[in-house]
CSV table of C-alpha atoms in Angstrom, one decimal:
chain,number,residue,atom,x,y,z
A,1,ILE,CA,123.1,140.2,82.8
A,2,VAL,CA,120.3,139.2,80.3
A,3,LYS,CA,117.9,140.0,83.1
A,4,SER,CA,119.5,143.9,83.3
A,5,ILE,CA,119.8,144.2,79.7
A,6,ALA,CA,116.0,143.1,79.3
A,7,MET,CA,114.8,145.7,81.7
A,8,VAL,CA,116.9,148.6,79.9
A,9,ARG,CA,115.4,147.5,76.6
A,10,LEU,CA,112.0,147.7,78.3
A,11,ALA,CA,112.4,151.0,79.8
A,12,THR,CA,113.4,152.1,76.5
A,13,LEU,CA,110.9,150.7,74.5
A,14,ARG,CA,108.1,151.7,77.0
A,15,HIS,CA,109.2,155.2,76.5
A,16,ALA,CA,109.2,154.9,72.8
A,17,ILE,CA,105.4,153.7,73.3
A,18,VAL,CA,104.3,156.3,75.6
A,19,SER,CA,106.1,159.2,73.3
A,20,ALA,CA,104.4,157.4,70.3
A,21,THR,CA,101.0,157.7,72.0
A,22,ALA,CA,101.5,161.2,73.1
A,23,ILE,CA,102.0,162.4,69.7
A,24,SER,CA,99.2,160.5,68.3
A,25,GLY,CA,97.0,162.3,71.0
A,26,ALA,CA,98.1,165.6,70.1
A,27,ALA,CA,97.9,165.4,66.8
A,28,ALA,CA,94.0,164.3,67.3
A,29,PHE,CA,93.6,167.8,69.0
A,30,SER,CA,96.0,170.2,67.7
A,31,PRO,CA,93.7,173.0,65.4
A,32,GLN,CA,96.4,172.9,62.7
A,33,GLN,CA,95.6,173.7,59.1
A,34,GLN,CA,95.4,170.4,56.7
A,35,HIS,CA,97.4,170.9,54.0
A,36,PRO,CA,96.1,169.3,50.5
A,37,ASN,CA,99.1,167.0,50.1
A,38,GLN,CA,99.7,166.4,53.9
A,39,PRO,CA,98.2,163.0,55.6
A,40,SER,CA,95.0,163.6,57.4
A,41,VAL,CA,95.0,163.4,61.2
A,42,GLN,CA,93.3,160.1,61.0
A,43,ASP,CA,96.2,158.5,58.9
A,44,ARG,CA,99.0,160.0,61.2
A,45,ARG,CA,97.3,158.4,64.1
A,46,ALA,CA,97.0,155.3,62.4
A,47,ALA,CA,100.6,155.3,61.5
A,48,LEU,CA,101.8,156.0,65.0
A,49,GLY,CA,99.2,153.7,66.5
A,50,GLY,CA,100.9,150.7,64.1
A,51,ILE,CA,104.3,152.1,65.6
A,52,ALA,CA,103.3,151.9,69.2
A,53,ALA,CA,101.6,148.4,68.6
A,54,GLY,CA,105.3,147.2,67.2
A,55,LEU,CA,106.9,148.4,70.0
A,56,LEU,CA,104.9,146.5,72.3
A,57,GLY,CA,105.3,143.3,70.4
A,58,LEU,CA,109.1,143.9,70.5
A,59,ALA,CA,109.1,144.8,74.0
A,60,THR,CA,107.1,141.3,74.9
A,61,SER,CA,109.8,139.4,72.7
A,62,THR,CA,112.5,140.9,74.3
A,63,LEU,CA,111.8,140.3,77.9
A,64,ALA,CA,111.0,136.1,77.4
A,65,PRO,CA,114.1,134.6,79.2
A,66,PRO,CA,116.0,132.8,76.8
A,67,GLN,CA,115.9,129.6,78.8
A,68,GLU,CA,112.0,129.6,79.4
A,69,ALA,CA,112.0,130.1,75.7
A,70,GLN,CA,113.8,126.9,75.1
A,71,ALA,CA,111.9,125.0,77.7
A,72,ALA,CA,108.6,126.1,76.1
A,73,LYS,CA,109.8,124.0,72.7
A,74,ALA,CA,110.5,121.3,74.9
A,75,LEU,CA,108.4,118.1,74.3
A,76,THR,CA,106.8,115.9,76.9
A,77,GLY,CA,105.4,112.4,76.9
A,78,GLN,CA,106.8,109.8,74.6
A,79,ALA,CA,107.5,112.7,72.3
A,80,SER,CA,110.7,113.7,74.6
A,81,PRO,CA,113.8,111.8,74.2
A,82,PHE,CA,114.3,111.8,78.0
A,83,THR,CA,111.1,109.4,78.3
A,84,GLY,CA,112.1,105.6,78.6
A,85,ASP,CA,114.0,102.9,80.7
A,86,TYR,CA,117.8,103.2,80.9
A,87,ASP,CA,120.9,100.8,82.0
A,88,ASP,CA,123.2,102.6,84.7
A,89,PRO,CA,126.3,101.0,84.7
A,90,ASN,CA,126.9,102.2,88.4
A,91,HIS,CA,124.0,100.0,89.2
A,92,PRO,CA,123.8,97.0,86.9
A,93,GLY,CA,120.3,95.4,85.9
A,94,CYS,CA,118.5,98.2,88.3
A,95,LEU,CA,115.4,100.1,87.7
A,96,ARG,CA,115.7,103.8,86.0
A,97,GLN,CA,112.7,105.1,84.4
A,98,VAL,CA,112.5,108.5,83.2
A,99,LYS,CA,109.3,110.7,82.4
A,100,VAL,CA,108.4,114.0,81.3
A,101,VAL,CA,105.0,115.4,82.0
A,102,GLY,CA,103.4,119.2,81.5
A,103,PRO,CA,104.3,121.6,84.1
A,104,PRO,CA,102.2,121.2,87.7
A,105,LEU,CA,99.4,123.9,88.4
A,106,ARG,CA,100.7,126.3,91.0
A,107,ALA,CA,98.7,127.4,93.8
A,108,ASP,CA,97.9,130.7,92.1
A,109,GLY,CA,96.7,128.7,89.2
A,110,THR,CA,99.6,129.5,86.5
A,111,ARG,CA,101.9,126.9,85.4
A,112,SER,CA,105.8,126.9,85.0
A,113,ALA,CA,107.2,127.1,81.7
A,114,PHE,CA,109.2,124.2,82.5
A,115,PRO,CA,108.1,120.4,81.7
A,116,LEU,CA,108.4,118.3,84.9
A,117,VAL,CA,110.9,115.3,84.8
A,118,GLU,CA,110.1,112.0,87.1
A,119,ILE,CA,112.3,109.5,87.6
A,120,LYS,CA,112.1,106.3,89.4
A,121,GLY,CA,114.7,103.6,90.3
A,122,TRP,CA,115.8,101.1,92.9
A,123,ASP,CA,119.6,100.3,93.6
A,124,GLY,CA,119.2,96.8,94.7
A,125,LYS,CA,119.9,95.4,98.1
A,126,ASP,CA,121.5,97.3,100.6
A,127,GLY,CA,125.5,97.4,99.6
A,128,GLU,CA,125.0,95.1,96.4
A,129,LYS,CA,124.6,98.2,94.2
A,130,MET,CA,123.3,95.7,91.5
A,131,CYS,CA,119.9,94.1,90.7
A,132,THR,CA,119.7,90.4,90.3
A,133,GLY,CA,117.0,87.9,91.2
A,134,ARG,CA,114.0,89.2,92.9
A,135,ARG,CA,112.1,92.2,91.3
A,136,PRO,CA,111.6,95.3,93.8
A,137,ASP,CA,108.6,96.0,95.9
A,138,ARG,CA,106.9,99.5,95.4
A,139,GLY,CA,108.5,100.5,98.7
A,140,ASP,CA,111.8,99.8,97.5
A,141,LEU,CA,111.5,102.6,94.9
A,142,TRP,CA,113.1,105.8,95.0
A,143,SER,CA,111.7,109.2,93.1
A,144,ILE,CA,113.5,112.2,92.1
A,145,GLU,CA,112.1,115.3,90.0
A,146,GLY,CA,113.7,117.8,87.8
A,147,LYS,CA,113.1,120.1,85.2
A,148,LEU,CA,113.4,120.0,81.5
A,149,LEU,CA,115.4,123.4,80.4
A,150,SER,CA,115.5,122.2,76.6
A,151,ARG,CA,114.9,119.3,74.7
A,152,ASP,CA,118.3,118.0,75.5
A,153,THR,CA,119.0,119.4,78.7
A,154,ALA,CA,117.4,118.7,82.1
A,155,ALA,CA,118.2,119.9,85.8
A,156,LEU,CA,117.8,117.0,88.3
A,157,ASP,CA,117.3,117.2,92.1
A,158,PHE,CA,119.0,114.3,94.0
A,159,SER,CA,119.1,115.8,96.9
A,160,SER,CA,116.3,113.1,98.4
A,161,LYS,CA,119.2,110.2,97.4
A,162,GLY,CA,121.6,112.4,99.5
A,163,GLY,CA,122.7,113.8,96.3
A,164,PRO,CA,123.2,117.6,95.1
A,165,ALA,CA,120.5,119.5,93.7
A,166,GLY,CA,120.4,121.0,90.1
A,167,VAL,CA,122.6,118.1,88.5
A,168,LYS,CA,122.4,118.6,84.6
A,169,GLY,CA,121.5,115.7,82.5
A,170,ILE,CA,122.4,115.8,78.9
A,171,TYR,CA,120.3,113.6,76.4
A,172,GLN,CA,123.1,112.5,73.6
A,173,ASP,CA,124.0,109.4,71.6
A,174,ASP,CA,121.0,107.6,73.2
A,175,GLY,CA,121.6,108.6,76.9
A,176,ILE,CA,121.9,110.7,79.3
A,177,VAL,CA,125.3,112.2,80.4
A,178,PHE,CA,125.9,113.2,83.7
A,179,PRO,CA,128.6,116.1,84.8
A,180,ASP,CA,130.5,113.0,86.4
A,181,GLY,CA,130.9,110.9,83.3
A,182,ASN,CA,128.2,108.4,84.1
A,183,LYS,CA,126.0,107.7,81.4
A,184,TRP,CA,122.3,105.9,81.2
A,185,THR,CA,121.8,104.3,78.1
A,186,LYS,CA,118.2,104.1,76.7
A,187,VAL,CA,116.8,100.4,76.6
A,188,VAL,CA,114.9,99.9,73.7
A,189,GLY,CA,111.4,98.5,74.5
A,190,GLY,CA,111.7,99.4,78.0
A,191,THR,CA,112.6,97.3,81.3
A,192,PRO,CA,109.3,95.9,82.7
A,193,ASN,CA,111.0,93.3,84.2
A,194,ARG,CA,112.6,95.5,86.6
A,195,ARG,CA,109.6,97.0,87.7
A,196,PRO,CA,107.7,95.6,90.5
A,197,ALA,CA,105.5,93.3,89.9
A,198,ASP,CA,102.3,94.5,90.4
A,199,MET,CA,103.0,97.6,88.3
A,200,SER,CA,102.8,97.2,84.7
A,201,THR,CA,103.9,100.9,84.4
A,202,LEU,CA,105.2,103.5,87.0
A,203,LYS,CA,102.7,106.3,86.9
A,204,SER,CA,103.3,109.8,88.0
A,205,GLU,CA,102.0,110.1,91.2
């Protein structure tokens, strides 16, 4: 619906811009007698040009999708509230590290409006669903990605773990809340002891 409204507005604004430009051009070539108290052709052209420019700017702002506009304001790195290590009550003591980085470069040289969310974790030994004793090896870790829709909302793809794609994660009250009610609580200072022993930090791959 939003896209349809935007398209209608664009068509209307384009028509107005074309009309203003046409009037401006006609005024420049019309052999009319100038009245002393009337604005000059140059004044009329300048005024109409300003109207056209204003309409073009309005058209550009109208077409910006609200979700992309929100994403453009989202923060990355340590400035993002999502970035950090978390406790997952469904997997006590297991690694949950979230990073927010800038949008990746596409093949055509452009970038998405949505920052990238990267999550690395470990669920413990098979069948345990908790992490006690040894630290994980690099090969034990799983990774999922998603995109930041706004400062406090992310869409995460859990399909690589057998879960759904497009899962909304809302950052609130120092944690990430998921639709099923589970909440990952941020750990102040991080959880370096939950990472592989040969990795002081989990960098983006």
